[in-house]
Tab-separated table of C-alpha atoms and ligand atoms in Angstrom:
chain	number	residue	atom	x	y	z
G	15	MET	CA	14.696	-26.741	50.808
G	16	ARG	CA	12.198	-24.338	49.290
G	17	PHE	CA	13.571	-21.554	51.441
G	18	GLU	CA	17.120	-22.123	50.218
G	19	ILE	CA	16.041	-22.166	46.579
G	20	SER	CA	14.291	-18.841	47.095
G	21	LYS	CA	17.491	-17.409	48.511
G	22	VAL	CA	19.483	-18.647	45.530
G	23	LEU	CA	16.931	-17.137	43.147
G	24	ASP	CA	17.194	-13.832	45.011
G	25	ALA	CA	20.969	-13.965	44.620
G	26	ILE	CA	20.656	-14.773	40.912
G	27	GLU	CA	18.199	-11.888	40.514
G	28	GLY	CA	21.048	-9.540	41.356
G	29	ARG	CA	22.950	-10.919	38.376
G	30	VAL	CA	20.436	-10.377	35.601
G	31	CYS	CA	19.844	-6.995	34.012
G	32	VAL	CA	19.708	-5.294	30.630
G	33	ASP	CA	22.125	-2.463	31.484
G	34	PRO	CA	24.502	-2.246	28.507
G	35	SER	CA	27.241	-0.869	30.780
G	36	LEU	CA	27.179	-3.769	33.221
G	37	VAL	CA	26.269	-6.992	31.411
G	38	ARG	CA	29.157	-9.263	30.449
G	39	ALA	CA	27.441	-11.921	28.327
G	40	VAL	CA	24.089	-12.750	26.739
G	41	VAL	CA	22.118	-15.930	27.463
G	42	ASP	CA	18.959	-17.605	26.238
G	43	LEU	CA	17.356	-18.535	29.544
G	44	ALA	CA	15.032	-21.205	28.098
G	45	GLU	CA	18.092	-23.020	26.813
G	46	ILE	CA	20.353	-22.605	29.866
G	47	ILE	CA	17.783	-24.005	32.321
G	48	ARG	CA	17.737	-27.307	30.383
G	49	TYR	CA	21.463	-28.130	30.561
G	50	ALA	CA	20.627	-30.982	32.956
G	51	ASP	CA	24.124	-32.496	32.827
G	52	LEU	CA	25.534	-29.412	34.586
G	53	ASP	CA	24.086	-30.638	37.868
G	54	GLY	CA	22.326	-33.894	37.076
G	55	GLY	CA	19.046	-32.518	38.401
G	56	ARG	CA	15.513	-31.911	37.097
G	57	PRO	CA	14.789	-31.417	33.356
G	58	ALA	CA	14.573	-27.662	33.890
G	59	SER	CA	16.063	-25.662	36.739
G	60	MET	CA	16.686	-21.980	37.269
G	61	LEU	CA	19.736	-22.887	39.340
G	62	ARG	CA	21.575	-23.589	36.069
G	63	LEU	CA	21.508	-19.901	35.332
G	64	GLY	CA	23.421	-19.427	38.593
G	65	ILE	CA	25.840	-22.230	37.681
G	66	THR	CA	26.488	-20.612	34.305
G	67	ILE	CA	26.974	-17.151	35.844
G	68	ASP	CA	29.452	-18.679	38.294
G	69	ALA	CA	31.372	-20.247	35.397
G	70	LEU	CA	31.454	-16.866	33.647
G	71	GLY	CA	32.756	-15.182	36.800
G	72	ARG	CA	35.498	-17.775	37.224
G	73	GLN	CA	36.620	-17.356	33.640
G	74	LEU	CA	36.553	-13.537	33.854
G	75	GLU	CA	38.154	-13.757	37.334
G	76	GLU	CA	35.507	-11.407	38.694
G	77	ASP	CA	32.773	-11.706	41.278
G	78	GLY	CA	29.314	-10.274	40.804
G	79	VAL	CA	29.256	-10.543	36.992
G	80	GLN	CA	25.894	-9.833	35.394
G	81	VAL	CA	24.280	-11.305	32.299
G	82	TYR	CA	21.662	-10.188	29.789
G	83	ALA	CA	18.969	-12.876	29.679
G	84	VAL	CA	16.521	-13.244	26.820
G	85	VAL	CA	13.641	-15.525	27.728
G	86	HIS	CA	11.245	-17.505	25.555
G	87	ARG	CA	7.658	-16.733	26.547
G	88	GLY	CA	7.121	-20.478	27.072
G	89	VAL	CA	9.323	-20.372	30.178
G	90	LEU	CA	6.542	-18.497	31.996
G	91	SER	CA	4.365	-21.621	31.719
G	92	ASP	CA	7.076	-24.318	31.621
G	93	GLY	CA	5.744	-27.215	33.727
G	94	ASP	CA	9.277	-28.507	34.307
G	95	LEU	CA	9.977	-25.452	36.447
G	96	THR	CA	8.515	-25.025	39.918
G	97	SER	CA	5.715	-22.483	40.314
G	98	ASN	CA	8.141	-20.407	42.358
G	99	GLU	CA	10.682	-20.403	39.545
G	100	ARG	CA	8.041	-19.400	36.994
G	101	MET	CA	6.862	-16.628	39.293
G	102	VAL	CA	10.405	-15.324	39.628
G	103	VAL	CA	10.883	-15.173	35.847
G	104	ARG	CA	7.567	-13.359	35.501
G	105	ARG	CA	8.681	-10.825	38.102
G	106	TRP	CA	11.996	-10.301	36.317
G	107	ALA	CA	10.076	-9.702	33.078
G	108	ASP	CA	7.681	-7.241	34.756
G	109	ASP	CA	10.624	-5.412	36.299
G	110	GLY	CA	12.449	-5.183	32.972
G	111	LEU	CA	15.381	-7.268	34.220
G	112	VAL	CA	14.991	-9.745	31.330
G	113	GLU	CA	13.376	-9.710	27.895
G	114	VAL	CA	10.506	-12.130	27.329
G	115	LEU	CA	9.965	-12.851	23.632
G	116	ASN	CA	8.235	-15.315	21.321
G	117	ASN	CA	11.395	-15.924	19.342
G	118	PRO	CA	14.463	-15.148	21.397
G	119	THR	CA	17.213	-16.813	19.358
G	120	GLU	CA	17.897	-14.004	16.948
G	121	ARG	CA	17.536	-11.369	19.666
G	122	VAL	CA	20.274	-13.112	21.698
G	123	LEU	CA	22.644	-12.665	18.771
G	124	GLU	CA	21.446	-9.151	18.028
G	125	VAL	CA	22.067	-7.957	21.604
G	126	ALA	CA	25.494	-9.621	21.613
G	127	ASP	CA	26.250	-7.970	18.265
G	128	LEU	CA	25.111	-4.478	19.298
G	129	LEU	CA	26.926	-4.608	22.649
G	130	GLY	CA	29.940	-6.620	21.434
G	131	LEU	CA	29.435	-9.278	24.093
G	132	PRO	CA	29.965	-13.040	24.186
G	133	VAL	CA	27.006	-15.450	23.986
G	134	LEU	CA	26.792	-18.394	26.391
G	135	SER	CA	25.054	-21.175	24.484
G	136	ARG	CA	25.464	-24.710	23.179
G	137	GLN	CA	23.830	-23.756	19.899
G	138	ARG	CA	26.020	-23.368	16.812
G	139	PHE	CA	23.760	-20.764	15.157
G	140	ASP	CA	24.853	-22.110	11.783
G	141	GLY	CA	22.043	-20.382	9.902
G	142	MET	CA	22.977	-16.995	11.411
G	143	ARG	CA	26.610	-16.817	10.327
G	144	GLY	CA	25.786	-14.638	7.351
G	145	ARG	CA	24.461	-11.833	9.494
G	146	TYR	CA	26.650	-12.513	12.514
G	147	PRO	CA	29.988	-13.919	11.266
G	148	TRP	CA	31.486	-13.730	14.749
G	149	VAL	CA	29.423	-16.733	15.941
G	150	ALA	CA	31.801	-18.869	13.884
G	151	GLU	CA	34.922	-16.708	13.699
G	152	GLY	CA	34.952	-14.411	16.728
G	153	PRO	CA	37.494	-15.612	19.307
G	154	GLY	CA	35.776	-16.080	22.672
G	155	ARG	CA	32.426	-14.776	21.395
G	156	LEU	CA	30.384	-17.998	21.496
G	157	LEU	CA	30.968	-20.210	24.534
G	158	ALA	CA	29.146	-23.375	25.545
G	159	PRO	CA	28.480	-23.974	29.258
G	160	ILE	CA	29.650	-27.564	29.809
G	161	SER	CA	30.664	-29.873	32.630
G	162	GLY	CA	34.418	-29.984	33.072
G	163	PRO	CA	36.868	-31.831	35.316
G	164	ASN	CA	36.932	-28.819	37.656
G	165	GLY	CA	33.209	-28.086	37.562
G	166	PRO	CA	31.008	-26.310	35.011
G	167	THR	CA	33.038	-24.264	32.571
G	168	LEU	CA	32.686	-22.305	29.339
G	169	LYS	CA	34.177	-23.793	26.174
G	170	ALA	CA	34.659	-21.416	23.253
G	171	ARG	CA	33.524	-22.416	19.780
G	172	PHE	CA	36.521	-20.539	18.373
G	173	GLY	CA	39.662	-19.144	19.987
G	174	ASN	CA	40.586	-19.544	23.629
G	175	ASP	CA	38.001	-19.924	26.359
G	176	TYR	CA	38.160	-16.358	27.673
G	177	PRO	CA	34.708	-14.726	27.303
G	178	THR	CA	35.631	-11.836	25.048
G	179	ALA	CA	33.828	-8.489	24.862
G	180	ILE	CA	34.820	-6.200	22.003
G	181	GLY	CA	32.542	-3.273	22.846
G	182	PRO	CA	29.523	-1.936	20.972
G	183	SER	CA	29.341	-2.224	17.186
G	184	PRO	CA	29.007	1.032	15.200
G	185	ALA	CA	25.240	0.457	14.979
G	186	GLY	CA	25.168	-0.349	18.701
G	187	ALA	CA	27.109	2.773	19.656
G	188	LYS	CA	24.748	4.901	17.575
G	189	VAL	CA	21.577	3.463	19.076
G	190	LEU	CA	23.020	3.501	22.626
G	191	ALA	CA	23.707	7.226	22.362
G	192	ARG	CA	19.958	7.888	22.646
G	193	LEU	CA	17.098	6.924	24.954
G	194	TRP	CA	14.043	5.267	23.425
G	195	ARG	CA	10.338	5.190	24.218
G	196	CYS	CA	7.844	2.431	23.452
G	197	PRO	CA	4.237	3.549	22.804
G	198	GLU	CA	2.947	0.426	24.614
G	199	PRO	CA	1.648	1.528	28.052
G	200	GLY	CA	3.753	0.105	30.856
G	201	CYS	CA	6.485	-1.314	28.593
G	202	ALA	CA	9.043	-2.731	31.043
G	203	LEU	CA	11.981	-2.165	28.691
G	204	PHE	CA	11.256	1.184	27.052
G	205	GLY	CA	8.620	2.710	29.333
G	206	SER	CA	8.572	6.328	30.298
G	207	GLY	CA	9.852	5.434	33.752
G	208	GLY	CA	7.848	8.033	35.670
G	209	GLY	CA	4.385	7.509	34.235
G	210	GLY	CA	1.559	5.120	34.984
G	211	ALA	CA	-0.746	4.791	37.959
G	212	PHE	CA	1.420	2.051	39.437
G	213	ALA	CA	4.812	3.622	38.826
G	214	ASP	CA	5.286	4.001	42.572
G	215	LEU	CA	4.825	0.276	43.001
G	216	ALA	CA	7.628	-0.693	40.638
G	217	ARG	CA	10.101	-2.791	42.611
G	218	VAL	CA	12.990	-1.727	40.467
G	219	GLU	CA	13.662	1.890	39.775
G	220	ARG	CA	14.410	2.314	36.088
G	221	LYS	CA	17.525	4.287	35.471
G	222	PRO	CA	17.546	5.878	32.016
G	223	ALA	CA	21.217	5.091	31.466
G	224	ALA	CA	20.507	1.393	32.097
G	225	GLN	CA	18.010	1.052	29.234
G	226	ALA	CA	18.249	-2.021	26.980
G	227	PRO	CA	19.409	-1.683	23.374
G	228	PRO	CA	16.465	-1.463	20.935
G	229	SER	CA	16.052	-4.035	18.207
G	230	LEU	CA	17.206	-2.935	14.749
G	231	ARG	CA	15.734	-5.945	12.989
G	232	THR	CA	13.419	-3.793	10.880
G	233	GLY	CA	16.070	-1.163	10.222
G	234	THR	CA	14.611	1.320	12.711
G	235	PRO	CA	14.759	1.146	16.530
G	236	THR	CA	11.969	-1.216	17.593
G	237	CYS	CA	10.752	-2.644	20.901
G	238	PRO	CA	11.740	-6.340	20.848
G	239	ARG	CA	8.806	-7.175	23.117
G	240	HIS	CA	5.970	-5.255	21.448
G	241	ASP	CA	7.333	-4.789	17.920
G	242	HIS	CA	6.413	-1.104	18.099
G	243	ARG	CA	8.603	1.471	16.500
G	244	LEU	CA	10.360	3.441	19.267
G	245	THR	CA	10.522	7.197	19.509
G	246	ASP	CA	13.665	9.113	20.365
G	247	GLY	CA	13.670	10.177	24.020
G	248	GLY	CA	16.778	12.356	23.863
G	249	PRO	CA	20.432	11.723	24.584
G	250	ARG	CA	21.347	8.872	26.908
G	251	PRO	CA	23.268	10.086	29.970
G	252	ARG	CA	26.978	9.400	29.895
G	253	VAL	CA	28.082	6.954	32.603
G	254	GLU	CA	31.268	5.650	34.165
G	255	VAL	CA	31.578	1.990	35.120
G	256	LEU	CA	33.532	1.576	38.344
G	257	ALA	CA	34.810	-1.543	40.064
G	258	VAL	CA	35.542	-2.507	43.652
G	259	ARG	CA	38.752	-4.522	44.074
G	260	ILE	CA	39.461	-6.057	47.439
G	261	GLY	CA	42.566	-8.112	48.132
G	262	GLY	CA	43.401	-8.108	44.427
G	263	GLN	CA	39.999	-9.435	43.461
G	264	VAL	CA	37.283	-7.547	41.602
G	265	ARG	CA	34.114	-8.011	43.659
G	266	GLN	CA	31.559	-5.806	41.983
G	267	ARG	CA	31.040	-3.297	39.198
G	268	PHE	CA	28.706	-0.341	39.449
G	269	VAL	CA	27.613	2.612	37.373
G	270	VAL	CA	27.882	6.292	38.225
G	271	SER	CA	25.614	8.499	36.117
G	272	PRO	CA	25.201	12.289	36.218
G	273	ASP	CA	21.948	12.046	38.171
G	274	GLN	CA	23.151	9.290	40.465
G	275	PRO	CA	26.257	9.758	42.618
G	276	VAL	CA	27.192	6.543	44.428
G	277	ILE	CA	28.507	6.184	47.958
G	278	VAL	CA	30.905	3.352	48.740
G	279	GLY	CA	31.473	2.309	52.315
G	280	ARG	CA	31.084	-0.371	54.947
G	281	ALA	CA	27.284	-0.064	54.909
G	282	PRO	CA	26.035	3.111	53.182
G	283	GLU	CA	22.517	4.370	53.920
G	284	GLN	CA	22.061	5.166	50.216
G	285	PRO	CA	20.006	2.333	48.658
G	286	GLU	CA	22.228	2.372	45.557
G	287	GLY	CA	25.332	2.556	47.749
G	288	ILE	CA	28.012	-0.108	47.483
G	289	ARG	CA	28.258	-2.139	50.677
G	290	LEU	CA	31.752	-3.464	51.305
G	291	GLY	CA	31.205	-4.961	54.779
G	292	GLN	CA	30.698	-8.518	53.560
G	293	TRP	CA	34.195	-8.618	52.036
G	294	LEU	CA	36.183	-6.933	54.826
G	295	ASN	CA	38.221	-8.359	57.665
G	296	ASP	CA	37.769	-6.941	61.179
G	297	GLU	CA	40.504	-4.320	60.875
G	298	ALA	CA	39.261	-3.038	57.538
G	299	ARG	CA	35.717	-2.997	58.877
G	300	ARG	CA	36.828	-0.843	61.817
G	301	TRP	CA	38.740	1.562	59.553
G	302	ILE	CA	36.209	1.998	56.768
G	303	SER	CA	33.237	4.248	57.567
G	304	ARG	CA	29.635	3.354	56.786
G	305	ASN	CA	29.790	6.071	54.125
G	306	HIS	CA	33.395	6.397	53.023
G	307	VAL	CA	33.804	7.767	49.487
G	308	ARG	CA	31.283	9.439	47.224
G	309	PHE	CA	31.700	9.123	43.462
G	310	GLU	CA	30.070	11.663	41.212
G	311	LEU	CA	30.065	12.606	37.539
G	312	ARG	CA	30.474	16.347	37.007
G	313	GLY	CA	30.342	17.034	33.316
G	314	ASN	CA	32.979	14.750	31.860
G	315	GLU	CA	34.859	14.391	35.110
G	316	LEU	CA	34.699	11.583	37.635
G	317	VAL	CA	35.068	13.094	41.089
G	318	ALA	CA	35.825	11.212	44.308
G	319	GLN	CA	34.977	12.888	47.606
G	320	ASP	CA	36.092	11.454	50.916
G	321	VAL	CA	33.204	11.487	53.402
G	322	SER	CA	34.831	9.166	55.958
G	323	THR	CA	36.166	9.499	59.475
G	324	ASN	CA	39.627	8.076	58.778
G	325	GLY	CA	40.292	9.280	55.236
G	326	SER	CA	41.287	7.666	51.948
G	327	GLY	CA	44.084	7.910	49.445
G	328	VAL	CA	44.253	8.296	45.692
G	329	ARG	CA	46.706	6.179	43.709
G	330	PRO	CA	47.523	8.326	40.663
G	331	GLY	CA	47.761	6.257	37.488
G	332	GLY	CA	47.308	3.157	39.626
G	333	SER	CA	50.821	3.586	41.067
G	334	MET	CA	51.384	1.783	44.362
G	335	ALA	CA	54.467	3.909	45.184
G	336	GLU	CA	53.842	5.379	48.648
G	337	THR	CA	55.561	8.646	47.648
G	338	GLU	CA	52.918	9.212	44.974
G	339	ARG	CA	49.898	8.448	47.147
G	340	VAL	CA	47.644	11.492	47.520
G	341	PRO	CA	45.835	11.581	50.873
G	342	LEU	CA	42.145	12.410	50.683
G	343	GLY	CA	40.217	13.297	53.819
G	344	ASN	CA	38.000	15.871	55.530
G	345	GLN	CA	35.429	15.977	52.734
G	346	GLN	CA	38.145	16.679	50.140
G	347	SER	CA	37.361	16.001	46.467
G	348	ARG	CA	39.617	15.019	43.607
G	349	VAL	CA	39.050	14.490	39.899
G	350	LEU	CA	40.158	10.976	38.971
G	351	ALA	CA	42.270	10.593	35.830
G	352	SER	CA	41.612	7.499	33.745
G	353	LYS	CA	43.812	5.051	35.688
G	354	ASP	CA	43.596	6.654	39.137
G	355	PHE	CA	41.870	4.746	41.866
G	356	VAL	CA	40.835	5.457	45.431
G	357	GLU	CA	42.151	3.280	48.256
G	358	LEU	CA	39.833	3.236	51.258
G	359	TYR	CA	42.122	0.942	53.241
G	360	PRO	CA	45.181	-1.037	52.091
G	361	GLY	CA	43.928	-3.441	49.419
G	362	VAL	CA	40.407	-1.959	49.247
G	363	GLN	CA	40.287	-0.041	45.980
G	364	VAL	CA	37.671	1.611	43.782
G	365	GLY	CA	38.286	2.981	40.303
G	366	ARG	CA	37.215	2.735	36.685
G	367	ALA	CA	36.497	-0.910	35.850
G	368	ALA	CA	38.657	-0.784	32.726
G	369	GLY	CA	41.723	-0.093	34.868
G	370	LEU	CA	41.052	-2.488	37.742
G	371	ALA	CA	41.584	-6.138	36.861
G	372	SER	CA	41.742	-9.003	39.322
G	373	GLY	CA	45.275	-9.851	40.361
G	374	GLY	CA	46.686	-13.360	40.719
G	375	GLY	CA	45.170	-16.023	42.932
G	376	PHE	CA	41.543	-15.384	42.092
G	377	ASN	CA	39.290	-17.074	44.626
G	378	PRO	CA	35.705	-16.675	43.511
G	379	SER	CA	32.648	-16.619	45.686
G	380	SER	CA	29.535	-18.236	44.280
G	381	VAL	CA	26.139	-16.807	43.482
G	382	MET	CA	24.936	-20.173	44.802
G	383	ALA	CA	26.657	-19.716	48.164
G	384	GLU	CA	23.463	-18.265	49.598
G	385	ALA	CA	22.192	-21.819	49.875
G	386	PRO	CA	24.758	-24.304	51.191
G	387	THR	CA	22.384	-27.253	50.996
G	388	MET	CA	21.725	-26.576	47.331
G	389	ALA	CA	25.357	-25.980	46.520
G	390	MET	CA	26.215	-29.350	48.032
G	391	ARG	CA	24.066	-31.097	45.469
G	392	LEU	CA	26.129	-29.577	42.699
G	393	PRO	CA	29.444	-31.073	41.576
G	394	LYS	CA	31.805	-30.645	44.485
G	395	GLN	CA	34.260	-28.493	42.570
G	396	ILE	CA	31.934	-25.477	42.811
T	10	ZN	ZN1	7.668	-2.124	24.386
C-alpha cells in the first residue's frame, strides 16, 4: 500500500506549482487535507489534494490541471499525516513548488486576487470581503470541494459551479511584469536561481518566468515566506501557454519562454519535452515521431518547426477545412497566428491554450489513477 501512496504523491507533485501562467486555482493545503468526508478516510490525508485536483479538472474539462498550494507551517509536523506525506510536503516547500507560511489564509486570497484565479475552500472568508469583495460576489471565484452524487465536486459560493479565472488584477499584472529577488539565502520562491553551493543539487530547475507573485501586503513587493522586501530583478520573460488536445480533450498545458523552446512528440529526449505517447493509439504512435514539433518564441512570435519524419499540418485560425490545411514538414517553420494550431496526426493538436478548449464528451483521467488500489477506496464514481 505504501508503494501505491508514494506513486499517487508523485503524480500529485506534478500538479502543484507556483507558475502564474499554469495554475488554475489556489488552495490552502492544511484545510484541503482535512476534508475527511471526501473519502471517509483518516483525519488528514494528502490524497484529498489529488481528489480536489481531479474535481477541478472535471469541472474545467481538462486533464493535467495544476493548482497553487499555500501550506500552513504546521502541516510539516502534522501527526495526522504519515511521515512520508510530511516529507513530501517538505520537499515541495524546499523545491519552491508550494508556499509554506505561518498564516496562509490571507495569502491564499491575495494570490487568487493578483492572478484572478478561483479559490477552492470551504471557508466563507467573511472577514475578508472588504479587501476581496469577489469572495462573496465573484461568480465561480470561491468553490467548496464537497461530496456529490457523482463523486467529489466543486460547489460555488456564488454563480454557477464553473471555476472562473478572470486574469491578473492591475496590481497583479504590474508585479508579474518583473522578476523579484529575496535577500534570504536559498529562498525557494525568490532565490537567484543560479547561486548557492547546492544549486546543482536542486531537484527542480527554477525557470524565471515561473516565479510566484510577490506579496503586496505591506504595499511593496515582499517575500511571503521571509517577509523581506524584494528587489527588482529585471523584466519577466514573456511566455506563451500552449495546450495539447487529443481526441477533442485537453490533456496538458505547457509554457514556452524565450529561453526554453519545447519539443512535442511521442517521447522527446528533451527533459522539458511534452510526451504524447501515453495518450496515443497504435496508429498515432507509429505516425508521430519521438521529436515531432518544436515550439519556440522568437521575439513576439510563436514559431512551430516540424522536426518529424512524417510531417505535420497547421490549421490556420483553427479551421478544420482540408483546403486550408498548411502542410509542414522537412524542418519547415511557420509563425502561428493567435488561433492557429499544429496537427501532428488527425485529432492530435497543439496550439495556444486560450484557443484550444476540450470538445464534447470529456472523459477525464485521474491524478489518482497511478494507484488503482487507492482509487478503489475512494467513492466509486471517481
Ligand atoms: Zn524569501
